């Protein structure tokens, strides 16, 4: 009796399976015959699918929550970048975004080698934030050194005397920073372009970077280049020209200008008289 019952049960199971296969969809029959073709809802996956998936479609079209359900994404994504779970783009995607948003993006903070143009952009990016983001800036010293000839007494009435002034000049808040921090009365601190400079270099100093820039000589009788990065002198006596203005700025790990030294060699002619001096200033910036 037991053997007969087992045979009847086996026959019924076989009939049930036949009926099930008869009612299956075409896709199900193909799956049962050939196995999984690694495609779901139009998305093609690679053999060996487990905790990662390699398909552009989920990275581009799915939400971060959808992607995170599959673990880390290791396949290619749009613009040749790699996208991790949660949708954070690296490499190509970030570079593409920077290119789309700016024609002169500041160099990456972890760079170790800079062209002159990149060094200039690093300085400009930091220096031009001072007047809008700094709490204060302090001129800690100002020095006038004679280069050639002697400074006529006429100019002493304008404060041009050889020596060092140690009286501090403090600029607090956006309004004072604009008026007192170089370049005075301008919204920027540096408006130089690569064609305005002789050289620009970057040196690491612990977590900070020191950028040194040498500016091209002004056109005779003008401040054609120097006026873009230092506070030039406006005295209506003689012809004034700057040659070899030098900037040295320290930039911290957060991309902020924390100190600035500049030297402004100035050449003056008045009739047959000529003399030259260098004006130097040191600034510290607080955030």
JSON list of N, CA, C and O in Angstrom, two decimals, residues 8 22 25 33 43 67 78 84 90 111 134 148 170 178 191 203 206 217 231 257 262 280 284 286:
[
{"chain": "A", "resi": 8, "resn": "UNK", "atom": "N", "xyz": [1.62, 7.03, -6.78]},
{"chain": "A", "resi": 8, "resn": "UNK", "atom": "CA", "xyz": [0.53, 7.97, -7.12]},
{"chain": "A", "resi": 8, "resn": "UNK", "atom": "C", "xyz": [0.99, 9.40, -6.85]},
{"chain": "A", "resi": 8, "resn": "UNK", "atom": "O", "xyz": [0.74, 10.31, -7.64]},
{"chain": "A", "resi": 22, "resn": "UNK", "atom": "N", "xyz": [3.24, 24.66, -18.58]},
{"chain": "A", "resi": 22, "resn": "UNK", "atom": "CA", "xyz": [2.33, 25.02, -19.66]},
{"chain": "A", "resi": 22, "resn": "UNK", "atom": "C", "xyz": [1.79, 26.42, -19.45]},
{"chain": "A", "resi": 22, "resn": "UNK", "atom": "O", "xyz": [1.60, 27.18, -20.39]},
{"chain": "A", "resi": 25, "resn": "UNK", "atom": "N", "xyz": [4.98, 31.97, -18.61]},
{"chain": "A", "resi": 25, "resn": "UNK", "atom": "CA", "xyz": [5.22, 32.91, -19.71]},
{"chain": "A", "resi": 25, "resn": "UNK", "atom": "C", "xyz": [6.40, 32.44, -20.53]},
{"chain": "A", "resi": 25, "resn": "UNK", "atom": "O", "xyz": [7.19, 31.59, -20.11]},
{"chain": "A", "resi": 33, "resn": "UNK", "atom": "N", "xyz": [14.93, 27.12, -19.15]},
{"chain": "A", "resi": 33, "resn": "UNK", "atom": "CA", "xyz": [15.71, 26.33, -20.10]},
{"chain": "A", "resi": 33, "resn": "UNK", "atom": "C", "xyz": [17.17, 26.76, -20.13]},
{"chain": "A", "resi": 33, "resn": "UNK", "atom": "O", "xyz": [18.07, 25.94, -20.11]},
{"chain": "A", "resi": 43, "resn": "UNK", "atom": "N", "xyz": [18.31, 46.55, -17.78]},
{"chain": "A", "resi": 43, "resn": "UNK", "atom": "CA", "xyz": [19.67, 46.82, -17.34]},
{"chain": "A", "resi": 43, "resn": "UNK", "atom": "C", "xyz": [20.50, 45.56, -17.48]},
{"chain": "A", "resi": 43, "resn": "UNK", "atom": "O", "xyz": [20.14, 44.51, -16.96]},
{"chain": "A", "resi": 67, "resn": "UNK", "atom": "N", "xyz": [21.02, 52.94, -5.68]},
{"chain": "A", "resi": 67, "resn": "UNK", "atom": "CA", "xyz": [22.38, 52.45, -5.95]},
{"chain": "A", "resi": 67, "resn": "UNK", "atom": "C", "xyz": [22.99, 51.83, -4.70]},
{"chain": "A", "resi": 67, "resn": "UNK", "atom": "O", "xyz": [23.67, 50.82, -4.75]},
{"chain": "A", "resi": 78, "resn": "UNK", "atom": "N", "xyz": [29.26, 58.06, -16.43]},
{"chain": "A", "resi": 78, "resn": "UNK", "atom": "CA", "xyz": [29.34, 59.14, -17.40]},
{"chain": "A", "resi": 78, "resn": "UNK", "atom": "C", "xyz": [30.64, 59.91, -17.25]},
{"chain": "A", "resi": 78, "resn": "UNK", "atom": "O", "xyz": [31.15, 60.11, -16.16]},
{"chain": "A", "resi": 84, "resn": "UNK", "atom": "N", "xyz": [30.70, 56.04, -6.53]},
{"chain": "A", "resi": 84, "resn": "UNK", "atom": "CA", "xyz": [30.56, 55.11, -5.42]},
{"chain": "A", "resi": 84, "resn": "UNK", "atom": "C", "xyz": [29.13, 55.13, -4.94]},
{"chain": "A", "resi": 84, "resn": "UNK", "atom": "O", "xyz": [28.33, 55.95, -5.35]},
{"chain": "A", "resi": 90, "resn": "UNK", "atom": "N", "xyz": [34.11, 61.00, -8.75]},
{"chain": "A", "resi": 90, "resn": "UNK", "atom": "CA", "xyz": [35.51, 61.32, -8.61]},
{"chain": "A", "resi": 90, "resn": "UNK", "atom": "C", "xyz": [36.12, 61.48, -9.99]},
{"chain": "A", "resi": 90, "resn": "UNK", "atom": "O", "xyz": [35.50, 61.21, -11.00]},
{"chain": "A", "resi": 111, "resn": "UNK", "atom": "N", "xyz": [48.27, 69.44, -5.00]},
{"chain": "A", "resi": 111, "resn": "UNK", "atom": "CA", "xyz": [49.29, 69.49, -6.05]},
{"chain": "A", "resi": 111, "resn": "UNK", "atom": "C", "xyz": [50.66, 69.72, -5.44]},
{"chain": "A", "resi": 111, "resn": "UNK", "atom": "O", "xyz": [50.81, 70.39, -4.42]},
{"chain": "A", "resi": 134, "resn": "UNK", "atom": "N", "xyz": [37.65, 87.55, 5.43]},
{"chain": "A", "resi": 134, "resn": "UNK", "atom": "CA", "xyz": [38.52, 87.75, 6.59]},
{"chain": "A", "resi": 134, "resn": "UNK", "atom": "C", "xyz": [37.84, 88.62, 7.65]},
{"chain": "A", "resi": 134, "resn": "UNK", "atom": "O", "xyz": [37.01, 89.47, 7.34]},
{"chain": "A", "resi": 148, "resn": "UNK", "atom": "N", "xyz": [68.42, 103.97, -5.72]},
{"chain": "A", "resi": 148, "resn": "UNK", "atom": "CA", "xyz": [69.41, 104.83, -6.40]},
{"chain": "A", "resi": 148, "resn": "UNK", "atom": "C", "xyz": [69.05, 106.29, -6.16]},
{"chain": "A", "resi": 148, "resn": "UNK", "atom": "O", "xyz": [67.87, 106.62, -5.96]},
{"chain": "A", "resi": 170, "resn": "UNK", "atom": "N", "xyz": [45.26, 98.58, 11.05]},
{"chain": "A", "resi": 170, "resn": "UNK", "atom": "CA", "xyz": [44.33, 97.46, 11.13]},
{"chain": "A", "resi": 170, "resn": "UNK", "atom": "C", "xyz": [43.08, 97.78, 10.31]},
{"chain": "A", "resi": 170, "resn": "UNK", "atom": "O", "xyz": [42.53, 98.88, 10.40]},
{"chain": "A", "resi": 178, "resn": "UNK", "atom": "N", "xyz": [38.34, 96.54, 2.15]},
{"chain": "A", "resi": 178, "resn": "UNK", "atom": "CA", "xyz": [38.34, 97.04, 0.77]},
{"chain": "A", "resi": 178, "resn": "UNK", "atom": "C", "xyz": [39.16, 98.31, 0.65]},
{"chain": "A", "resi": 178, "resn": "UNK", "atom": "O", "xyz": [39.92, 98.48, -0.31]},
{"chain": "A", "resi": 191, "resn": "UNK", "atom": "N", "xyz": [44.54, 91.17, -9.57]},
{"chain": "A", "resi": 191, "resn": "UNK", "atom": "CA", "xyz": [43.84, 91.09, -10.85]},
{"chain": "A", "resi": 191, "resn": "UNK", "atom": "C", "xyz": [44.82, 90.82, -11.99]},
{"chain": "A", "resi": 191, "resn": "UNK", "atom": "O", "xyz": [44.57, 91.16, -13.13]},
{"chain": "A", "resi": 203, "resn": "UNK", "atom": "N", "xyz": [56.11, 76.98, -2.96]},
{"chain": "A", "resi": 203, "resn": "UNK", "atom": "CA", "xyz": [56.89, 76.15, -2.06]},
{"chain": "A", "resi": 203, "resn": "UNK", "atom": "C", "xyz": [56.02, 75.71, -0.90]},
{"chain": "A", "resi": 203, "resn": "UNK", "atom": "O", "xyz": [55.22, 76.50, -0.38]},
{"chain": "A", "resi": 206, "resn": "UNK", "atom": "N", "xyz": [55.22, 73.14, 5.54]},
{"chain": "A", "resi": 206, "resn": "UNK", "atom": "CA", "xyz": [54.33, 72.36, 6.39]},
{"chain": "A", "resi": 206, "resn": "UNK", "atom": "C", "xyz": [53.01, 72.16, 5.68]},
{"chain": "A", "resi": 206, "resn": "UNK", "atom": "O", "xyz": [52.97, 71.71, 4.53]},
{"chain": "A", "resi": 217, "resn": "UNK", "atom": "N", "xyz": [57.73, 94.53, -15.56]},
{"chain": "A", "resi": 217, "resn": "UNK", "atom": "CA", "xyz": [57.88, 95.98, -15.39]},
{"chain": "A", "resi": 217, "resn": "UNK", "atom": "C", "xyz": [56.69, 96.71, -16.01]},
{"chain": "A", "resi": 217, "resn": "UNK", "atom": "O", "xyz": [56.15, 96.29, -17.04]},
{"chain": "A", "resi": 231, "resn": "UNK", "atom": "N", "xyz": [49.13, 98.51, -3.84]},
{"chain": "A", "resi": 231, "resn": "UNK", "atom": "CA", "xyz": [48.59, 99.86, -3.73]},
{"chain": "A", "resi": 231, "resn": "UNK", "atom": "C", "xyz": [49.64, 100.84, -4.24]},
{"chain": "A", "resi": 231, "resn": "UNK", "atom": "O", "xyz": [50.67, 101.07, -3.58]},
{"chain": "A", "resi": 257, "resn": "UNK", "atom": "N", "xyz": [44.52, 83.08, 2.37]},
{"chain": "A", "resi": 257, "resn": "UNK", "atom": "CA", "xyz": [45.74, 83.89, 2.46]},
{"chain": "A", "resi": 257, "resn": "UNK", "atom": "C", "xyz": [45.89, 84.36, 3.90]},
{"chain": "A", "resi": 257, "resn": "UNK", "atom": "O", "xyz": [45.04, 85.09, 4.42]},
{"chain": "A", "resi": 262, "resn": "UNK", "atom": "N", "xyz": [54.95, 92.29, 0.23]},
{"chain": "A", "resi": 262, "resn": "UNK", "atom": "CA", "xyz": [55.23, 92.73, -1.14]},
{"chain": "A", "resi": 262, "resn": "UNK", "atom": "C", "xyz": [56.29, 93.81, -1.16]},
{"chain": "A", "resi": 262, "resn": "UNK", "atom": "O", "xyz": [56.45, 94.59, -0.22]},
{"chain": "A", "resi": 280, "resn": "UNK", "atom": "N", "xyz": [58.11, 98.43, 0.88]},
{"chain": "A", "resi": 280, "resn": "UNK", "atom": "CA", "xyz": [57.80, 97.06, 1.28]},
{"chain": "A", "resi": 280, "resn": "UNK", "atom": "C", "xyz": [56.78, 97.07, 2.41]},
{"chain": "A", "resi": 280, "resn": "UNK", "atom": "O", "xyz": [56.86, 97.88, 3.32]},
{"chain": "A", "resi": 284, "resn": "UNK", "atom": "N", "xyz": [49.32, 90.62, 7.94]},
{"chain": "A", "resi": 284, "resn": "UNK", "atom": "CA", "xyz": [48.81, 89.36, 8.45]},
{"chain": "A", "resi": 284, "resn": "UNK", "atom": "C", "xyz": [47.29, 89.42, 8.39]},
{"chain": "A", "resi": 284, "resn": "UNK", "atom": "O", "xyz": [46.69, 90.49, 8.53]},
{"chain": "A", "resi": 286, "resn": "UNK", "atom": "N", "xyz": [43.53, 87.65, 9.57]},
{"chain": "A", "resi": 286, "resn": "UNK", "atom": "CA", "xyz": [42.84, 86.80, 10.55]},
{"chain": "A", "resi": 286, "resn": "UNK", "atom": "C", "xyz": [41.45, 86.45, 10.05]},
{"chain": "A", "resi": 286, "resn": "UNK", "atom": "O", "xyz": [40.78, 87.28, 9.45]}
]
